[in-house]
mmCIF file of C-alpha atoms in Angstrom:
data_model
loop_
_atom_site.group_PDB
_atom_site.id
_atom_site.type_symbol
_atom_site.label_atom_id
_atom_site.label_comp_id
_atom_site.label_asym_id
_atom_site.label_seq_id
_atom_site.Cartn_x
_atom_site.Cartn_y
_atom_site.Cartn_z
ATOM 1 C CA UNK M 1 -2.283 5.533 -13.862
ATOM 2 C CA UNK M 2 0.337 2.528 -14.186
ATOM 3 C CA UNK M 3 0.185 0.562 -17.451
ATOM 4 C CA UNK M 4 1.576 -1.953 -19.249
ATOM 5 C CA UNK M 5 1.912 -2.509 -22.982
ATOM 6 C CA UNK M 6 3.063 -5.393 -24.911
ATOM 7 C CA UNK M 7 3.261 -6.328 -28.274
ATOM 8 C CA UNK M 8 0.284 -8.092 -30.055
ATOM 9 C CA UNK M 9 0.222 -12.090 -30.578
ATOM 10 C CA UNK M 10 0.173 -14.837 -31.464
ATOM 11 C CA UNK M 11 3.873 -14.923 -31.941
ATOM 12 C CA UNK M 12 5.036 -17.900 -34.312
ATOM 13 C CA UNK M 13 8.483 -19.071 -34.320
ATOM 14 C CA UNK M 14 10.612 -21.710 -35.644
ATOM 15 C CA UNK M 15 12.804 -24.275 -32.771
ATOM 16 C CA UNK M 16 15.747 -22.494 -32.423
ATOM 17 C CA UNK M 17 14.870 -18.992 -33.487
ATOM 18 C CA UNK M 18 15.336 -15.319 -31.888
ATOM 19 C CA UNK M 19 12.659 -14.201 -29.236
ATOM 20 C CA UNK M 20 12.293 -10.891 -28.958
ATOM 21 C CA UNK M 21 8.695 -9.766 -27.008
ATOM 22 C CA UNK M 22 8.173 -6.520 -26.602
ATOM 23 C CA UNK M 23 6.846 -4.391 -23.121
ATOM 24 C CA UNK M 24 6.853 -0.612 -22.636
ATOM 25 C CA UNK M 25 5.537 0.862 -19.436
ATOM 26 C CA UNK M 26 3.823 4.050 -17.707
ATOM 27 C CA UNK M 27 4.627 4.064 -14.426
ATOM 28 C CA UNK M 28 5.866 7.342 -11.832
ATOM 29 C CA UNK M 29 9.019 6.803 -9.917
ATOM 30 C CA UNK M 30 10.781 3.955 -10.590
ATOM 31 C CA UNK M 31 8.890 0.639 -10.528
ATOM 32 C CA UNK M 32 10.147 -2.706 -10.385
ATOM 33 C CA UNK M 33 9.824 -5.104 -13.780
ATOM 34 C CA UNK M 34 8.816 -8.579 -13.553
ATOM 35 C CA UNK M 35 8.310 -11.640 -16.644
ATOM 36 C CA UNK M 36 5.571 -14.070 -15.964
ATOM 37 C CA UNK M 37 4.555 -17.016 -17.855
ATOM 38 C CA UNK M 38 2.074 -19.102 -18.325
ATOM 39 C CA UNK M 39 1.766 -22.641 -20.022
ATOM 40 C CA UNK M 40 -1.091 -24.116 -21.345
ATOM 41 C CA UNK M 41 -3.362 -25.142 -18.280
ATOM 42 C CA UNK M 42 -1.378 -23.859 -15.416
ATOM 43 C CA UNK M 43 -1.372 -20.467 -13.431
ATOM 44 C CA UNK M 44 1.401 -17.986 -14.243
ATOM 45 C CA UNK M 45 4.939 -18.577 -12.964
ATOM 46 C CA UNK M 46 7.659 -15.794 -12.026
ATOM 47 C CA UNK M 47 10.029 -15.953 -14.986
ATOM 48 C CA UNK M 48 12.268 -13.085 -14.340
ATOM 49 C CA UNK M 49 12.416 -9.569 -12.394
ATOM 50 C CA UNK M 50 14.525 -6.319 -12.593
ATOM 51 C CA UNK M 51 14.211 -4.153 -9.437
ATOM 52 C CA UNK M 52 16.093 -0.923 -11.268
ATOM 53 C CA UNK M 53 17.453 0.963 -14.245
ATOM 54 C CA UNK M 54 19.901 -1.421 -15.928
ATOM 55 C CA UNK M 55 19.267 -4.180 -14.552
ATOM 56 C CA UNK M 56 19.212 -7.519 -15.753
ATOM 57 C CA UNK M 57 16.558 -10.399 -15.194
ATOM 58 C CA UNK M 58 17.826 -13.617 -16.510
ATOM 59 C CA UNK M 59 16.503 -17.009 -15.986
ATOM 60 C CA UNK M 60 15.721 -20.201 -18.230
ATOM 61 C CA UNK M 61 17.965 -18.566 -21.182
ATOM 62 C CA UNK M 62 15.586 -15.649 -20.750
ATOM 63 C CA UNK M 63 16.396 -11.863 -20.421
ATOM 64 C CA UNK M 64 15.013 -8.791 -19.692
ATOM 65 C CA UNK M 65 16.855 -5.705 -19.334
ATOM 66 C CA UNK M 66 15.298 -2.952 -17.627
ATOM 67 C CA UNK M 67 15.630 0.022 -19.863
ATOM 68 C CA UNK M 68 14.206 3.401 -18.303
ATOM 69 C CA UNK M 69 15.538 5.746 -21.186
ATOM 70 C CA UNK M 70 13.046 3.517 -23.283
ATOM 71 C CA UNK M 71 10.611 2.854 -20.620
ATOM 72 C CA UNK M 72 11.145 -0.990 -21.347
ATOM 73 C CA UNK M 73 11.646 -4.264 -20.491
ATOM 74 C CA UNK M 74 11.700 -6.132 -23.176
ATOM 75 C CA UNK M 75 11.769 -10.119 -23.078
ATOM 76 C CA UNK M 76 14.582 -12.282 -25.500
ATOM 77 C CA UNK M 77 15.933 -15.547 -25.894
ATOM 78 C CA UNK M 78 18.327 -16.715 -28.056
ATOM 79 C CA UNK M 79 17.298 -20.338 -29.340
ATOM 80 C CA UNK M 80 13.421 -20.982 -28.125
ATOM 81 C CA UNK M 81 12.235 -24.422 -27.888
ATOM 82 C CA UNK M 82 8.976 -26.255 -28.573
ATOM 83 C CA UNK M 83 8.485 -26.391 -24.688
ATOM 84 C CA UNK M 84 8.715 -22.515 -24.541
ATOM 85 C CA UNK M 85 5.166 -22.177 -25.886
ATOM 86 C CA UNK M 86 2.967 -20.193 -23.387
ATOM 87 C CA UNK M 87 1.607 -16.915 -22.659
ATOM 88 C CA UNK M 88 4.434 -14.671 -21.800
ATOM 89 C CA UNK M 89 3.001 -11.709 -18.995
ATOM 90 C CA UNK M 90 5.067 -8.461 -18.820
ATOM 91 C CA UNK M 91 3.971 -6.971 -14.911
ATOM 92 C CA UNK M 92 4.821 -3.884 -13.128
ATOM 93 C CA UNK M 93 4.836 -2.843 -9.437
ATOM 94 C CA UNK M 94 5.271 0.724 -8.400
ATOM 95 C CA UNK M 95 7.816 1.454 -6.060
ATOM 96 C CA UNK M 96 5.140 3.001 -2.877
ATOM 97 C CA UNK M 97 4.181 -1.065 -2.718
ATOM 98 C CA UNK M 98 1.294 -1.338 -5.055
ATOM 99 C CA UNK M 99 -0.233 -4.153 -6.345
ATOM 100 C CA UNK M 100 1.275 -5.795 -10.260
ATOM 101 C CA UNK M 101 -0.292 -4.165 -13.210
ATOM 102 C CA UNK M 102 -0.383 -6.917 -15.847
ATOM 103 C CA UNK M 103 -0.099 -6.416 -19.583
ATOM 104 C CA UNK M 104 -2.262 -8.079 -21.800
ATOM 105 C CA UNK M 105 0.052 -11.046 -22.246
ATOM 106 C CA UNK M 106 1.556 -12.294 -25.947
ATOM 107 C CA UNK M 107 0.949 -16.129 -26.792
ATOM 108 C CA UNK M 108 4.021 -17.854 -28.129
ATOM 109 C CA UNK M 109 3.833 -20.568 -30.294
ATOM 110 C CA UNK M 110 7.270 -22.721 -31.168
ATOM 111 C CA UNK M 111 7.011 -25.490 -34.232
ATOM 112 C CA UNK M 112 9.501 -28.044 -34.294
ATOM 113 C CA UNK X 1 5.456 -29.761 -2.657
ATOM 114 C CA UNK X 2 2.244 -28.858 -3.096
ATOM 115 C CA UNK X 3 1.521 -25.437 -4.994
ATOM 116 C CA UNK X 4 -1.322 -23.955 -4.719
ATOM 117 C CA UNK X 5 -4.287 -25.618 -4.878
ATOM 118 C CA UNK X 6 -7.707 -24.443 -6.641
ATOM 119 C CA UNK X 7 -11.258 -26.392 -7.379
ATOM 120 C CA UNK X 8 -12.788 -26.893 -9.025
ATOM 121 C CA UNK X 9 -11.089 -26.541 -12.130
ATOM 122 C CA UNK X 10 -14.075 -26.003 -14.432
ATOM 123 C CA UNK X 11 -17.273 -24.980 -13.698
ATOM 124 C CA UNK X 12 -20.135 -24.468 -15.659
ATOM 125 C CA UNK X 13 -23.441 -23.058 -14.011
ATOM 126 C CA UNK X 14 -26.761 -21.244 -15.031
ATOM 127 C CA UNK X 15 -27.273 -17.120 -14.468
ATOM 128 C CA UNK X 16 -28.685 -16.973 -10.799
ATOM 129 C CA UNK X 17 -26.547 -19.447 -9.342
ATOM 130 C CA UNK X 18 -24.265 -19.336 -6.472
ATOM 131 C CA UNK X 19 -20.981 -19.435 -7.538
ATOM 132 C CA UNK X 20 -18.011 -20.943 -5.092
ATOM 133 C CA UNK X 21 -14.109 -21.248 -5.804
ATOM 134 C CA UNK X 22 -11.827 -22.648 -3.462
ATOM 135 C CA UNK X 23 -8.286 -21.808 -2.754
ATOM 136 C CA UNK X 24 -5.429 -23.949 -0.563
ATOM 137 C CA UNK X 25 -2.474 -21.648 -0.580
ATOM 138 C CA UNK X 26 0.944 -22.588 -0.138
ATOM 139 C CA UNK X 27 1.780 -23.454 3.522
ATOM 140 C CA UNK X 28 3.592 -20.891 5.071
ATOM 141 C CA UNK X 29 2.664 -17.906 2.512
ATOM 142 C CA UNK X 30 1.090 -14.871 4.471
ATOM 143 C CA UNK X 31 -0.334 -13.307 0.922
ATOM 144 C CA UNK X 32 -3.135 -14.707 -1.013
ATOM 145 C CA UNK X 33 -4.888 -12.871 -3.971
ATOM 146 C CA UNK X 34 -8.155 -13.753 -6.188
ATOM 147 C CA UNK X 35 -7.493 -12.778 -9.978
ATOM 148 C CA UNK X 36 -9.838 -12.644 -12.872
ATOM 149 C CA UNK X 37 -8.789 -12.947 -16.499
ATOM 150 C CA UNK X 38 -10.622 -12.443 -19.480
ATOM 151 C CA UNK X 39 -9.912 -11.701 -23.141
ATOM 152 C CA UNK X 40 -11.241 -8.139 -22.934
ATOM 153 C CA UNK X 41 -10.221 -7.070 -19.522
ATOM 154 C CA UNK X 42 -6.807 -9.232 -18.868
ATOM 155 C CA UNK X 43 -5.882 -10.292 -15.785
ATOM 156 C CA UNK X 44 -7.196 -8.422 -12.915
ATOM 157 C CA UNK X 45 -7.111 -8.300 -9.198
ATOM 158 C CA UNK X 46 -9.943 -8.819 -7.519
ATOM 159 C CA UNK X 47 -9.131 -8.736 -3.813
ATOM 160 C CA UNK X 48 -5.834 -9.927 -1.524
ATOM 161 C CA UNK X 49 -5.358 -10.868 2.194
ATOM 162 C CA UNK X 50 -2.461 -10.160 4.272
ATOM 163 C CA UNK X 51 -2.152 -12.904 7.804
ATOM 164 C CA UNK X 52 -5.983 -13.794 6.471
ATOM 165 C CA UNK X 53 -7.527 -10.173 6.787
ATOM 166 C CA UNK X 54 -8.923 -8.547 3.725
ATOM 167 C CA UNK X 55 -6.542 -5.441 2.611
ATOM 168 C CA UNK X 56 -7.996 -4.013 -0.711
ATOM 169 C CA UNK X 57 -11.070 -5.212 -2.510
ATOM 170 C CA UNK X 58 -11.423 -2.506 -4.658
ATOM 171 C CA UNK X 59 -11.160 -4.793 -7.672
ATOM 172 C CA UNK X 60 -14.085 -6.555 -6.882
ATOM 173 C CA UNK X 61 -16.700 -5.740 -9.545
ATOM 174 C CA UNK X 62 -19.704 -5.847 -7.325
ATOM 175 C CA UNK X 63 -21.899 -6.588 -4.485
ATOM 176 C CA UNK X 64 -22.653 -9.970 -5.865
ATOM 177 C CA UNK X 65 -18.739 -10.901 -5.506
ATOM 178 C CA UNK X 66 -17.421 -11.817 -1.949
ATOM 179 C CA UNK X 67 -14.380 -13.347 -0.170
ATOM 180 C CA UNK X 68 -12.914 -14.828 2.683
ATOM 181 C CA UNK X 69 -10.268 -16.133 4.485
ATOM 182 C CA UNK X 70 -11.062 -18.137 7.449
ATOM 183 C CA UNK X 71 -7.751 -19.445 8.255
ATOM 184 C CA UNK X 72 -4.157 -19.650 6.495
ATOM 185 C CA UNK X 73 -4.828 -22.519 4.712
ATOM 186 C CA UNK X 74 -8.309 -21.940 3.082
ATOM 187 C CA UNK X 75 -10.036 -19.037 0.945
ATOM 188 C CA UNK X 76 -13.678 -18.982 -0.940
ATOM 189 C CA UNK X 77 -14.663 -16.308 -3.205
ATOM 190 C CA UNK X 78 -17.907 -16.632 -3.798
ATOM 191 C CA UNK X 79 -20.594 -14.998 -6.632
ATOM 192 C CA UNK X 80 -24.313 -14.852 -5.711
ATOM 193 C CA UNK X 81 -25.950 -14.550 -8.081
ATOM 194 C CA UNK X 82 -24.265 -15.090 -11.064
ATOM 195 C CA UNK X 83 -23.772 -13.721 -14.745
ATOM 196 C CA UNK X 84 -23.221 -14.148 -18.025
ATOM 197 C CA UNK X 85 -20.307 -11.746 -17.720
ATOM 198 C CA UNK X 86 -18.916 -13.361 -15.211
ATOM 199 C CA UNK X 87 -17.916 -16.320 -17.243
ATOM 200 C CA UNK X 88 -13.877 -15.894 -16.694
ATOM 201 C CA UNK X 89 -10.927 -17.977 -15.575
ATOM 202 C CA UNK X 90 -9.933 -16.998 -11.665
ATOM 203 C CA UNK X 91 -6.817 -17.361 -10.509
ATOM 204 C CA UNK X 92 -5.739 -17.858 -6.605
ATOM 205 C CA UNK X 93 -1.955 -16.863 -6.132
ATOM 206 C CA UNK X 94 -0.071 -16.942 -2.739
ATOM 207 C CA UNK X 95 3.022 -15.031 -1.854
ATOM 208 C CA UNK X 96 5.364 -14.666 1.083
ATOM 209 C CA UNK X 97 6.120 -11.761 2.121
ATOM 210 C CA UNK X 98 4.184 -9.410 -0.642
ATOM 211 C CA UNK X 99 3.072 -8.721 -4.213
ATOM 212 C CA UNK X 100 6.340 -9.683 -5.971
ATOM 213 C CA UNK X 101 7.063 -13.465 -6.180
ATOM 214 C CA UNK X 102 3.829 -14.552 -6.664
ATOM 215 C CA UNK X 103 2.673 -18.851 -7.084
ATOM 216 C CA UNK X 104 -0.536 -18.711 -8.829
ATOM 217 C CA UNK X 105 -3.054 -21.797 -8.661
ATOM 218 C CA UNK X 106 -4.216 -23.493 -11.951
ATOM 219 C CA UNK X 107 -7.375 -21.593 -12.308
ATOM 220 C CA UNK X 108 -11.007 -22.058 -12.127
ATOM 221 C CA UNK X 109 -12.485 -21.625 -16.035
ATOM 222 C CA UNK X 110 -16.231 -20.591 -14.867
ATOM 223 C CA UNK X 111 -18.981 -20.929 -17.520
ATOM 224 C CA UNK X 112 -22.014 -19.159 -17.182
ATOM 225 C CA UNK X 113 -25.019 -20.163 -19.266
#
């Protein structure tokens, strides 16, 4: 079946640093890629989305470009922030209108 | 305005208990799921409704978990009784017009003893 798989947290970075978060998927046909995220305390929040091959999902100084060579969808930011620390959810939908398969999510932490 | 809107937000309760979470989607959304999330298992979708009706349940674990949707504004999912291993945080998340865009709720953490 679908799947999701992203890389392993905690992830502990330094104010200003390179994100890069990875997420491969399983999927048949071609699914659409979404970003969610989650801050401490709150439900999950649509960060980004990439509805086909090449495209990119930008929002918040976020990207995500949707790689089907690589089967990925991989998450980056150039310069995070302290506020950036959450849960970051990589989530797939199959294109016959399934429900999102969720990965396991990777916890961010930014020190100032 | 108002997001979505779950209580209560923490709840801790004794195995055999009834079990009920409340959700007040976002007015206007015709979508409203129930999610579970746990360390081992993730996040997971328990059931969704679609202009209030029920559409898929099969993520609901068992018999002893149930749902409803009496009108667009209000949803229950209730666990009778309840377990250990259902100690979990659920999520309610409302939509318009489908899975995609999602707007979750701020969870119910459920304890129980």
């Amino acid at each position: 079946g679908d799947s999701v798989t992203q890389m392993e947290g905690p992830v502990t970075l330094s104010e200003e640093a390179f994100l890069t978060i990875n997420c491969t998927y399983t999927a048949t046909g071609y699914p659409s890629l979404f970003w969610y995220v989650q801050y401490p305390g709150e439900g999950l929040q649509l960060l980004l989305k990439a509805t086909k091959a090449d495209d990119k999902g930008s929002n918040k100084g976020f990207e995500a470009t949707y790689r089907k060579e690589t089967t990925s969808f991989h998450l980056e930011k150039g310069s995070v922030q302290v506020s950036d620390s959450a849960v970051y959810f990589c989530a797939l939908r199959n294109n016959q209108g399934g429900k999102l398969i969720f990965g396991q999510g990777t916890e961010l932490s930014v020190k100032p | 305005d108002a997001g979505v809107i779950q209580s209560p937000r923490h709840e801790v309760t004794e195995m055999g208990q009834e079990v009920t979470l409340r959700c007040k989607p976002i007015s206007g959304h015709d979508y409203l799921f129930w999610y579970r999330q746990t360390m081992m298992r993730g996040l997971e979708l328990l059931i969704y409704f679609n202009n209030n009706v029920p559409i898929d349940d099969s993520g609901m674990p068992e018999d002893r978990f149930s749902a409803k949707m009496p009108n667009a504004s209000f949803s229950t999912l209730k666990i009778q009784p309840s377990e250990p291993r259902d100690s979990a945080v659920y999520f309610c998340a409302s939509s318009l017009g489908g899975f995609e865009t999602q707007y979750f709720g701020p969870g119910t953490r459920l304890l129980v003893l």
